[in-house]
Tab-separated table of C-alpha atoms and ligand atoms in Angstrom:
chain	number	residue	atom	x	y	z
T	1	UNK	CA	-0.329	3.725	21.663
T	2	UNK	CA	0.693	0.979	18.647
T	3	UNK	CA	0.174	2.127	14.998
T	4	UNK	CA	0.943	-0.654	12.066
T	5	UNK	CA	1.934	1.893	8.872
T	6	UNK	CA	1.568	0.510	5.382
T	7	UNK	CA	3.016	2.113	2.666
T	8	UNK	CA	3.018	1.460	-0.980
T	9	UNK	CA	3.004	4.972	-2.814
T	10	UNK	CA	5.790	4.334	-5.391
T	11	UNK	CA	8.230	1.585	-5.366
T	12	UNK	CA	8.984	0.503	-1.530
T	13	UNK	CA	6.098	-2.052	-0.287
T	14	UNK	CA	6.686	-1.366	3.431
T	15	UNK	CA	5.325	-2.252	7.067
T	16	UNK	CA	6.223	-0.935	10.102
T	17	UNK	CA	4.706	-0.957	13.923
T	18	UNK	CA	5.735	2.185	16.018
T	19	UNK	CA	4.584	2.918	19.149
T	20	UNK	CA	3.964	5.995	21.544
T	21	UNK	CA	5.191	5.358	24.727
T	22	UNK	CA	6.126	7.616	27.947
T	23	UNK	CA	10.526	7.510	26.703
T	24	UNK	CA	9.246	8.818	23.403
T	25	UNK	CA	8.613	7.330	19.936
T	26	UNK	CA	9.816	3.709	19.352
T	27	UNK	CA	9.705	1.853	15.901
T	28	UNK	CA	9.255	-1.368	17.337
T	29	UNK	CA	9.650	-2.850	13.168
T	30	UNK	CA	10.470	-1.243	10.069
T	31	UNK	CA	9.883	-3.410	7.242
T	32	UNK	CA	10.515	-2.693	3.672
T	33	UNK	CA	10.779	-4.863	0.097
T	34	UNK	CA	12.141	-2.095	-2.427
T	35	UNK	CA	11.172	-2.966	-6.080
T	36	UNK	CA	14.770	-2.250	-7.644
T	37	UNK	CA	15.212	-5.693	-9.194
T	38	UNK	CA	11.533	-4.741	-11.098
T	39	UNK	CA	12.182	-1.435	-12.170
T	40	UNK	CA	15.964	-1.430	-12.776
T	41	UNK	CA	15.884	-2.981	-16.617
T	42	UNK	CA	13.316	-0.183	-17.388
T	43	UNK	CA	15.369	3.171	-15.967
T	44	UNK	CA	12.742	3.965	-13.265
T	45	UNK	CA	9.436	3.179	-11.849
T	46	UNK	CA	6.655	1.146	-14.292
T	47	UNK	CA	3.262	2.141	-12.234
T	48	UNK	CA	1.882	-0.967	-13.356
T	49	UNK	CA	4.397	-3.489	-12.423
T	50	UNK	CA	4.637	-1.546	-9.329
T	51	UNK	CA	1.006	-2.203	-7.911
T	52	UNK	CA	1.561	-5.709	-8.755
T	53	UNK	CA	4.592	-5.985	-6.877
T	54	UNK	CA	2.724	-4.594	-3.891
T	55	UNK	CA	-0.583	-7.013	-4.328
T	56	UNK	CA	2.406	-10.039	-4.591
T	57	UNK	CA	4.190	-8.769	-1.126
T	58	UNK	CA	2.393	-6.763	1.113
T	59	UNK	CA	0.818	-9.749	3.197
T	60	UNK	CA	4.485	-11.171	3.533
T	61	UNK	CA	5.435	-7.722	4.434
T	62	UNK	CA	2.919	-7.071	7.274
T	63	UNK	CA	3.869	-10.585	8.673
T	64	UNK	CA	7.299	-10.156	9.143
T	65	UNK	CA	6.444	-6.351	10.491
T	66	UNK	CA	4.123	-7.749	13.002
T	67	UNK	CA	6.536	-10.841	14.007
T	68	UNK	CA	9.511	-8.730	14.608
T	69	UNK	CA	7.236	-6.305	16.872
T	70	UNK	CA	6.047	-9.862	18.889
T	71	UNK	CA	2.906	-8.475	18.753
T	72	UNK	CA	-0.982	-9.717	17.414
T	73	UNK	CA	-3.172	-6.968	15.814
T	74	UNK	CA	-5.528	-7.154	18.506
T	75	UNK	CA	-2.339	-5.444	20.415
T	76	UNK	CA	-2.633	-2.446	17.766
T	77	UNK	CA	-4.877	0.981	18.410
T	78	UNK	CA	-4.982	1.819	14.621
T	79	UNK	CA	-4.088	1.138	11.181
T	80	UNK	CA	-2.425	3.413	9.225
T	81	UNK	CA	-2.166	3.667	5.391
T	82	UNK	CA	-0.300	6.016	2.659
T	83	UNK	CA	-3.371	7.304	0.549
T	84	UNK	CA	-2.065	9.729	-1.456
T	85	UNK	CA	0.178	11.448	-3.488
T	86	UNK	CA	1.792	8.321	-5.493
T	87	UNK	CA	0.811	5.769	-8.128
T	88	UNK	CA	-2.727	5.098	-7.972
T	89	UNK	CA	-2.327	1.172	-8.364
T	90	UNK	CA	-0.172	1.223	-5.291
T	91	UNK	CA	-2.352	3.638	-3.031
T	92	UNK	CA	-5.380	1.369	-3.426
T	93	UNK	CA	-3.670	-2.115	-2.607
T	94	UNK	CA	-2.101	-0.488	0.737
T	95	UNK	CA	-5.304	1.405	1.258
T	96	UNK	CA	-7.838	-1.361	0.956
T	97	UNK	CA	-5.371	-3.192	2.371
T	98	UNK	CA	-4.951	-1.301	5.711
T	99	UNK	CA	-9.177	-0.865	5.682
T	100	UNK	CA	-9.479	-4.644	5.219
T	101	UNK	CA	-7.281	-5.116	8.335
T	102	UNK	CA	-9.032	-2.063	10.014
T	103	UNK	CA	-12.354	-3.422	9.336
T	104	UNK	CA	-11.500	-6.960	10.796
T	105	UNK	CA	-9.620	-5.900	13.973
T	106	UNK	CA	-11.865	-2.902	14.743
T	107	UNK	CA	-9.492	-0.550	14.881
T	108	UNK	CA	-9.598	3.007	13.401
T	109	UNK	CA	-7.996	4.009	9.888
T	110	UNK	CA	-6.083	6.674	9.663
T	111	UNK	CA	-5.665	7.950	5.992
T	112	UNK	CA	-2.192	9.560	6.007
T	113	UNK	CA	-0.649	12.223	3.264
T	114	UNK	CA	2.699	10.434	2.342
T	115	UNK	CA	4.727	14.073	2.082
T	116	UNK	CA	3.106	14.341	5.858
T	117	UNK	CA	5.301	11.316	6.816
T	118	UNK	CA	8.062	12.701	5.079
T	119	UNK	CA	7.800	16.509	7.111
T	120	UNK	CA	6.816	14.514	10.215
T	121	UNK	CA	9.956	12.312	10.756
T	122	UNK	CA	11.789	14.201	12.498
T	123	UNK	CA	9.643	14.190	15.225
T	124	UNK	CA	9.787	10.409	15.518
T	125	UNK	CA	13.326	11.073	15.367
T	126	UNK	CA	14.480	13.830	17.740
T	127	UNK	CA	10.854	13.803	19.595
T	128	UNK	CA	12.237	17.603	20.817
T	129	UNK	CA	11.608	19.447	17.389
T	130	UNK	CA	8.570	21.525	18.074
T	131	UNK	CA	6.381	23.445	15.977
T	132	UNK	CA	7.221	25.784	13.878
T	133	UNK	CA	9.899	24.247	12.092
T	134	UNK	CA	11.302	24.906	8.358
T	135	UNK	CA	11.068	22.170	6.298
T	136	UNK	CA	13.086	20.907	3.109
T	137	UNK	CA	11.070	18.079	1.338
T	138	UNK	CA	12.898	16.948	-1.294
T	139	UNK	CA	11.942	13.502	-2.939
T	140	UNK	CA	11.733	12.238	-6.526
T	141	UNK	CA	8.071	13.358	-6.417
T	142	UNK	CA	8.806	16.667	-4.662
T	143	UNK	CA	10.673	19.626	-3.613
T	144	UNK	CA	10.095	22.168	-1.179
T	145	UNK	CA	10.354	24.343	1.591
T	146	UNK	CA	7.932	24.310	3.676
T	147	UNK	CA	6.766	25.776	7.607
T	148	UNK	CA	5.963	22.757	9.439
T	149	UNK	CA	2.857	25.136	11.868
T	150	UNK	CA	1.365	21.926	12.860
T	151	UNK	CA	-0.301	18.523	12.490
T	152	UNK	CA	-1.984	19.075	8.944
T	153	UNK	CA	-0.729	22.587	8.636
T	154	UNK	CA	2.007	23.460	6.389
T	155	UNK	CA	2.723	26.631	4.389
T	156	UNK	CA	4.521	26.259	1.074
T	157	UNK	CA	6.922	28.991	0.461
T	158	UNK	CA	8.220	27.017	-2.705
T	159	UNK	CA	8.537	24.326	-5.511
T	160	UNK	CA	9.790	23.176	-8.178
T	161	UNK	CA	9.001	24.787	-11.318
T	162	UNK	CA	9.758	21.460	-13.518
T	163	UNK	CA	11.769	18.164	-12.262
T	164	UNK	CA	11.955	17.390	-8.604
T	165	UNK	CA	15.647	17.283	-6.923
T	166	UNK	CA	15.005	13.382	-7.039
T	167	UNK	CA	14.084	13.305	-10.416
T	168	UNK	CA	17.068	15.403	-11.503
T	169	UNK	CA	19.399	13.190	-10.114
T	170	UNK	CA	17.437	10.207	-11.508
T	171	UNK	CA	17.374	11.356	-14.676
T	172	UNK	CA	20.782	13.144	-14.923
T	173	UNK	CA	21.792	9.352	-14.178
T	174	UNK	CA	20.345	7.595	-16.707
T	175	UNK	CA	22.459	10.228	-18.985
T	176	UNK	CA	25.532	9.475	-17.601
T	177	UNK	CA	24.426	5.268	-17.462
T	178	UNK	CA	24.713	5.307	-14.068
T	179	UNK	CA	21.891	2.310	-12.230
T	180	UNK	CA	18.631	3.384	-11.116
T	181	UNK	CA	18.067	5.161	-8.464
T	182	UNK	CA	20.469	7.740	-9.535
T	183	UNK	CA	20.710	9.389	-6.288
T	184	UNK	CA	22.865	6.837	-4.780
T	185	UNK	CA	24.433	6.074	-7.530
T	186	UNK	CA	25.153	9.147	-8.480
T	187	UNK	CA	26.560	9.947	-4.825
T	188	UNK	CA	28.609	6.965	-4.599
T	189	UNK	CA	30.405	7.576	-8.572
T	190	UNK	CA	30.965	11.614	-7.248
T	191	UNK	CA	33.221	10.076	-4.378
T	192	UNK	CA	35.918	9.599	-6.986
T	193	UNK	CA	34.925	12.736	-9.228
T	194	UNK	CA	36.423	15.973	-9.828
T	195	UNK	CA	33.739	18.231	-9.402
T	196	UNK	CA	34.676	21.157	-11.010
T	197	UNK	CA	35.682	19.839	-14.121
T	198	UNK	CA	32.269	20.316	-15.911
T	199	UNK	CA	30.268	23.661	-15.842
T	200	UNK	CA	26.961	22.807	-15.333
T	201	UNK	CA	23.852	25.125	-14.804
T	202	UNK	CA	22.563	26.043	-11.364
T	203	UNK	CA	18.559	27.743	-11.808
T	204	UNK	CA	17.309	30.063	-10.733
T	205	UNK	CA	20.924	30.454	-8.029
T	206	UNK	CA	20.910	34.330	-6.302
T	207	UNK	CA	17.015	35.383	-7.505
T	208	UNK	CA	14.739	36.133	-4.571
T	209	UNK	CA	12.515	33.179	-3.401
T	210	UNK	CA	12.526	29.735	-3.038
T	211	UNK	CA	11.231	27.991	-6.182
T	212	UNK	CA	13.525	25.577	-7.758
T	213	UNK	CA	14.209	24.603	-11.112
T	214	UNK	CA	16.414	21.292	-12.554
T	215	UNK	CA	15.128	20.637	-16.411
T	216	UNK	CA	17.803	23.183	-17.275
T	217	UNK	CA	20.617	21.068	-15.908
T	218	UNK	CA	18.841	17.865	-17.294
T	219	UNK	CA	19.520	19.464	-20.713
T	220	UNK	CA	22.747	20.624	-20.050
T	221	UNK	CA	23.759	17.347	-19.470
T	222	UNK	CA	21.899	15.538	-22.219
T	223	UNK	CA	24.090	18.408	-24.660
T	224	UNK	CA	27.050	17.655	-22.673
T	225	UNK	CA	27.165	13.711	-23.599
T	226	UNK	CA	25.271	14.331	-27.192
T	227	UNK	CA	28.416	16.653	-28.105
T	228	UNK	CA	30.828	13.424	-27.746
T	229	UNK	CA	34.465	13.129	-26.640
T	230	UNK	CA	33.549	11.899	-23.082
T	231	UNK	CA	33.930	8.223	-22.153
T	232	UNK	CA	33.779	6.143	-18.828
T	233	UNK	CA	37.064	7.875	-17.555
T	234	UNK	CA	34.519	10.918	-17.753
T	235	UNK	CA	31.651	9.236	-15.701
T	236	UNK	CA	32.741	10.228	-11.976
T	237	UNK	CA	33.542	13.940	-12.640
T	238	UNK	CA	30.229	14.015	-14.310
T	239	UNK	CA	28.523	12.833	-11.470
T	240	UNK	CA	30.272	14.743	-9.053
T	241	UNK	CA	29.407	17.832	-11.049
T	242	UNK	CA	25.629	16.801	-11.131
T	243	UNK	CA	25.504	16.540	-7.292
T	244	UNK	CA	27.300	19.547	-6.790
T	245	UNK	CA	25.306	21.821	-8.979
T	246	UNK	CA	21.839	20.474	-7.491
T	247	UNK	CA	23.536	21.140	-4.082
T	248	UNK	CA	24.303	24.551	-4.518
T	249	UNK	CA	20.931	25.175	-5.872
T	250	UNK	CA	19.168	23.649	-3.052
T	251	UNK	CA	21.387	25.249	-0.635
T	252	UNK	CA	20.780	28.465	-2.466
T	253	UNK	CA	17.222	28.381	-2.474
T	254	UNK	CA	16.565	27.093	1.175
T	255	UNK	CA	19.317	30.112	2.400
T	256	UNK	CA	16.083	32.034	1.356
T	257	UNK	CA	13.876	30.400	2.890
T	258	UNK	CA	15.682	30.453	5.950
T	259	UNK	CA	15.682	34.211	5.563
T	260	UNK	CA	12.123	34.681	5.272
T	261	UNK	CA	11.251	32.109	8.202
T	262	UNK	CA	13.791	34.051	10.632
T	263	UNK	CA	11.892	37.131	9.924
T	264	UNK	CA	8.570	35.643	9.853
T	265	UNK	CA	8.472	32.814	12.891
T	266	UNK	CA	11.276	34.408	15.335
T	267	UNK	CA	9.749	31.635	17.190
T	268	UNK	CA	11.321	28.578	14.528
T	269	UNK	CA	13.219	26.071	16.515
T	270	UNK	CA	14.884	24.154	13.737
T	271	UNK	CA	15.456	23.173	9.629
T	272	UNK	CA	14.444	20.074	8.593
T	273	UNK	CA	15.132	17.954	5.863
T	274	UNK	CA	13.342	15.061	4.899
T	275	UNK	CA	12.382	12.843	1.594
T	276	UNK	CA	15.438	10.059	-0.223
T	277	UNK	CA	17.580	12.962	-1.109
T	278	UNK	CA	17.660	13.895	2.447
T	279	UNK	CA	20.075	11.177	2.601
T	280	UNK	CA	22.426	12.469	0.382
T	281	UNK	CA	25.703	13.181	2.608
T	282	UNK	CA	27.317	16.526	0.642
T	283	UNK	CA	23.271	17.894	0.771
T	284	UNK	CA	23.147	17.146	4.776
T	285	UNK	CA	26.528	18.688	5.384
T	286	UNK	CA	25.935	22.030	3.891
T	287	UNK	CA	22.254	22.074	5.316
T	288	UNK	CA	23.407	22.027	8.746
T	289	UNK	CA	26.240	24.916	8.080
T	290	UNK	CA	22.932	27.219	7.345
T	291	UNK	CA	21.217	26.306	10.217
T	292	UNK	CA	23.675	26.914	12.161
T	293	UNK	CA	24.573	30.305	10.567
T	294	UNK	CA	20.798	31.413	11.722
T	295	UNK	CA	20.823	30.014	14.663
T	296	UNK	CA	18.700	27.288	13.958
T	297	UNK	CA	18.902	23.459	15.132
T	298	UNK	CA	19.242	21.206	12.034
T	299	UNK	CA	17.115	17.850	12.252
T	300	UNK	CA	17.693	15.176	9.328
T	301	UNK	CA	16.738	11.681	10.411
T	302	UNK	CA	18.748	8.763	9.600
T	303	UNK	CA	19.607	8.081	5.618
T	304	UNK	CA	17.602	5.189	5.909
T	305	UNK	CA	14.169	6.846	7.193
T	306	UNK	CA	15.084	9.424	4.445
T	307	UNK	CA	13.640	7.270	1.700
T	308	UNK	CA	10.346	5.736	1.987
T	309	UNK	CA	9.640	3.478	4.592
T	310	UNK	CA	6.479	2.478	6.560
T	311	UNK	CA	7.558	3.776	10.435
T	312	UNK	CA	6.936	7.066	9.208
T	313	UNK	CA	3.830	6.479	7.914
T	314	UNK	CA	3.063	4.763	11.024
T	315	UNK	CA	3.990	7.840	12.968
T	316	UNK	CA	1.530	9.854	11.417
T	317	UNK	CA	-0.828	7.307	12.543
T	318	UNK	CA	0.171	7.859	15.975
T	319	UNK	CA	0.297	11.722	15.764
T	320	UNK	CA	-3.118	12.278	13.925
T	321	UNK	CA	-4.948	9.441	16.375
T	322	UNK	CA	-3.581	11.583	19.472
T	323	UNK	CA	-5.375	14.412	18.317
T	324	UNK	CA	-8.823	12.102	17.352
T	325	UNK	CA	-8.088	12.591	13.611
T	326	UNK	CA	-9.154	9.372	11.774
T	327	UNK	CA	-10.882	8.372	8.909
T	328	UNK	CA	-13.729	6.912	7.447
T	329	UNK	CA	-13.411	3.515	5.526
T	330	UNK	CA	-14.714	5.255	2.315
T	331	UNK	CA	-11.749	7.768	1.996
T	332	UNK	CA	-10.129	7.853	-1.428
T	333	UNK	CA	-6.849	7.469	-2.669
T	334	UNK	CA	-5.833	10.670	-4.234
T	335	UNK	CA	-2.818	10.515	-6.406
T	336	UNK	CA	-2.147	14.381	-6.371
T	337	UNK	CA	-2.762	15.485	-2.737
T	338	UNK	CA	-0.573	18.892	-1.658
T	339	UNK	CA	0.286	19.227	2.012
T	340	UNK	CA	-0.244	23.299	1.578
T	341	UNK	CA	-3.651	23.405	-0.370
T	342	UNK	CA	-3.805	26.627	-0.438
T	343	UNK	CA	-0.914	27.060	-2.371
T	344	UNK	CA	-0.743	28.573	-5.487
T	345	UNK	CA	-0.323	26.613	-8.723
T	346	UNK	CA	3.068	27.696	-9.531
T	347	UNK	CA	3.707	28.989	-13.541
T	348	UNK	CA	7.173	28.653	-14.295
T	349	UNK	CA	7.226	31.642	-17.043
T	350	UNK	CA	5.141	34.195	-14.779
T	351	UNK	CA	7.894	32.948	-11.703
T	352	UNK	CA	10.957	33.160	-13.704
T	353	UNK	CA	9.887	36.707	-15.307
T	354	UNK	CA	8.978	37.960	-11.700
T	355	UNK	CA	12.863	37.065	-10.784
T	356	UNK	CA	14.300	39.488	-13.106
B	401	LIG	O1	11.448	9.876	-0.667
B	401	LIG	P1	11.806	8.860	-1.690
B	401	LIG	O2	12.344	7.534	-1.218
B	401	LIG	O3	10.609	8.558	-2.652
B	401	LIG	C1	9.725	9.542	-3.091
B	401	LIG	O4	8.796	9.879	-2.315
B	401	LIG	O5	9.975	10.044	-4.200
B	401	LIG	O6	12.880	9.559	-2.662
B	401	LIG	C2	13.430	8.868	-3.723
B	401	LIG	C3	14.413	9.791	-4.397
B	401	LIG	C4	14.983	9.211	-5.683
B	401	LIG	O7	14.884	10.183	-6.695
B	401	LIG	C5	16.429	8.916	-5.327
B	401	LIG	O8	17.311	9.006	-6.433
B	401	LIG	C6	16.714	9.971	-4.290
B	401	LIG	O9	15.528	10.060	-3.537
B	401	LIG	N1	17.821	9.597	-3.397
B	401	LIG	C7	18.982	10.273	-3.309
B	401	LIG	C8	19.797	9.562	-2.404
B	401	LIG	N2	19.081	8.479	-1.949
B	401	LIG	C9	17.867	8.520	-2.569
B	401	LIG	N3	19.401	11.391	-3.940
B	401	LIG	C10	20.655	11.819	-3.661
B	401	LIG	N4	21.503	11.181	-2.813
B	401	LIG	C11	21.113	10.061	-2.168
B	401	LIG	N5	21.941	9.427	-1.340
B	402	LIG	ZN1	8.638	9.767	-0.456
C-alpha cells in the first residue's frame, strides 16, 4: 500500500510518499520547503503569509515528492491530507489540494488529525511499538501526555495550562534575541552556557498530575532582561537555563504520567515522544533514563521526523486506510481538533488550586 501525505498546518509545506510493504514501513520521499526565510523578520509564524507560501509551493513540492519515489499517482492507493489543528489558510490549500488530486486519480482521501501524525510516528519508525503506549506530544501548538489505546483513540492525562513547551522556547528566544525557531536556537546557544547561573521558575515541578505550565518562566525571563545588567556575554547561560528549566518540568510532569500509566496499563510497552521539541537532545536523554527506570522501552523517532514533515502524515494515511477509515470529499478543515475529545477543557485557576 502507497500513501502521498500533504501537509501544510503551520509553516512546513511538505510531501511525502510512504509505503506499507511486507519488511515494514518505508518512506519512499520525504519532502519539505520550511517557511523560515518568510517568517524569520517577523519573530514567528504570519498565518497569512503562511497559506500563501503553501498556494506558491505545494505543486513544486508534490513533484519532487513523487519524482524521488519514481512513481505516477496512478501507482498511489490514497491521498492523504493534514486537516486540522493548524492555520486555517494552510489546512484548506493542502486539503483541497489533496481532494483535487483524490478526485482526479480516484483514489480515497483520508482526512488526517496532524497531532495523530505526530503520536503515530513511532510506529513508522520502530514498526514494533504496540498499543498501549504513553505518549509525550510536545510541539509549539501542544503539550501532552497522552495513552496512545489505538488508531483514533487517545486518552489525555494532561496539558498545558498556558504556552506550549514549543512556544516557551520560542518565545523565551525572542527575549533573549536569539533567531526564530527558538528551539534550535536556543539548544545550539545552551551548548556553550552555564546552566545554573540563572534561577529560573519550573511550574507546577513536584504537584500531583501532569498538566504543564510555561507563561511563568516566559515572565521570569522577560523581568530577568527588563532589570538590565546582562549583555551578549549573558546570552548562552540564559539559554542554557531556559532549556534546562523546561526540561526538568517536562521530565517532572511525564515521571507522573509514567506513574499513573504503570498502574493503569501494566500492559504499556513503551514512552513515546513526538512533536519539534522531541528533537531536542538534553529532552531525549533524560526521557529515556525514565523509561528505563519503569521498565519501559523509550521510542523517539529521528530529530528530523520530530518536526513537521509530510511521511508522517502519510503514515496515517496508510494506518487509517488499513482499517477502511477514509473520508468523504466534503470533510472540513478544523483548526482546533483534540486527539482526546473527551477531554476536559482544562482551567488553569481550578487546576493550580486543586495542586495545593
Ligand atoms: O512539531 P513542530 O515542528 O510544529 C508544530 O506542530 O508546532 O514543532 C515546532 C516547535 C517549535 O516551537 C520549535 O521551536 C520546537 O518545536 N523545536 C525545538 C527543537 N526543534 C524544534 N525545541 C527544542 N529543541 C529543539 N531542538
Ligand atoms: Zn506539529
Amino acid at each position: 500500500m502507497i500513501v502521498l501525505g500533504i501537509e501544510t498546518s503551520c509553516d512546513e509545506t511538505a510531501a511525502a510518499i510512504v509505503a506499507a510493504t511486507p519488511q515494514g514501513p518505508r518512506i519512499m520521499s520525504n519532502q519539505l520547503r520550511a517557511q523560515f526565510v518568510e517568517h524569520a523578520p517577523f519573530g514567528g509564524v504570519v498565518p497569512e503569509i503562511a497559506a500563501r507560501a503553501h498556494l506558491d509551493h505545494l505543486d513544486t513540492v508534490i513533484d519532487r515528492a513523487l519524482a524521488e519515489a519514481n512513481i505516477t499517482l496512478a501507482e498511489i492507493d490514497g491521498v492523504a491530507a493534514a486537516t486540522g489543528p493548524g492555520l486555517i489558510g494552510g489546512l484548506i490549500v493542502g486539503a483541497m489540494m489533496a481532494k483535487g488530486i483524490a478526485w482526479g486519480a480516484g483514489k480515497p482521501f483520508i482526512a488526517v488529525n496532524h497531532l495523530e501524525g505526530h503520536a503515530l510516528t513511532a510506529r513508522l519508525t520502530d514498526d514494533a511499538v504496540d498499543f498501549p503506549y504513553l505518549l509525550l506530544l510536545v510541539s509549539g501548538g501542544h503539550c501532552q501526555l497522552l495513552v496512545c489505546a489505538g488508531i483514533g483513540l487517545y486518552k489525555r492525562l494532561g496539558t498545558t495550562l498556558d504556552d506550549a513547551a514549543g512556544e516557551a522556547f520560542d518565545k523565551t528566544a525572542k527575549l533573549i534575541g536569539l533567531g526564530y525557531p527558538g528551539g534550535p536556537a536556543i539548544e545550539q546557544a545552551s551548548n556553550k552556557g552555564d546552566a545554573c547561573r540563572f534561577v529560573l521558575p519550573r511550574p507546577l515541578k513536584g504537584r500531583p498530575g501532569c498538566d504543564f505550565s510555561f507563561s511563568g518562566l516566559k515572565t521570569a525571563v522577560r523581568q530577568l532582561i527588563a532589570d538590565g545588567g546582562l549583555d551578549s556575554g549573558d546570552t548562552a547561560d540564559l539559554a542554557a537555563a531556559v532549556q534546562l528549566a523546561i526540561c526538568d518540568a517536562l521530565i517532572d510532569r511525564t515521571t507522573n504520567a509514567v506513574d499513573w500509566f504503570r498502574c493503569h496499563h501494566p500492559d504499556g510497552t513503551a514512552l513515546v515522544a513526538a512533536g519539534g521539541v522531541a528533537a531536542n537532545e538534553q529532552l531525549r536523554r533524560r526521557l529515556a533514563a525514565v523509561a528505563e527506570g519503569a521498565g519501559l522501552r523509550f521510542v523517539v523517532p529521528p530529530p528530523s521526523l520530530c518536526t513537521d514533515n509530510a511521511a508522517m502524515i502519510a503514515w496515517v494515511g496508510i494506518e487509517r486506510l488499513l482499517l477502511g477509515l477514509v473520508d468523504d470529499l466534503d470533510a472540513a478543515p478544523h483548526p482546533r481538533w483534540p486527539l482526546d475529545a473527551d477531554a476536559p477543557r482544562q482551567r488553569r485557576a481550578e487546576i493550580i488550586k486543586g495542586c495545593k
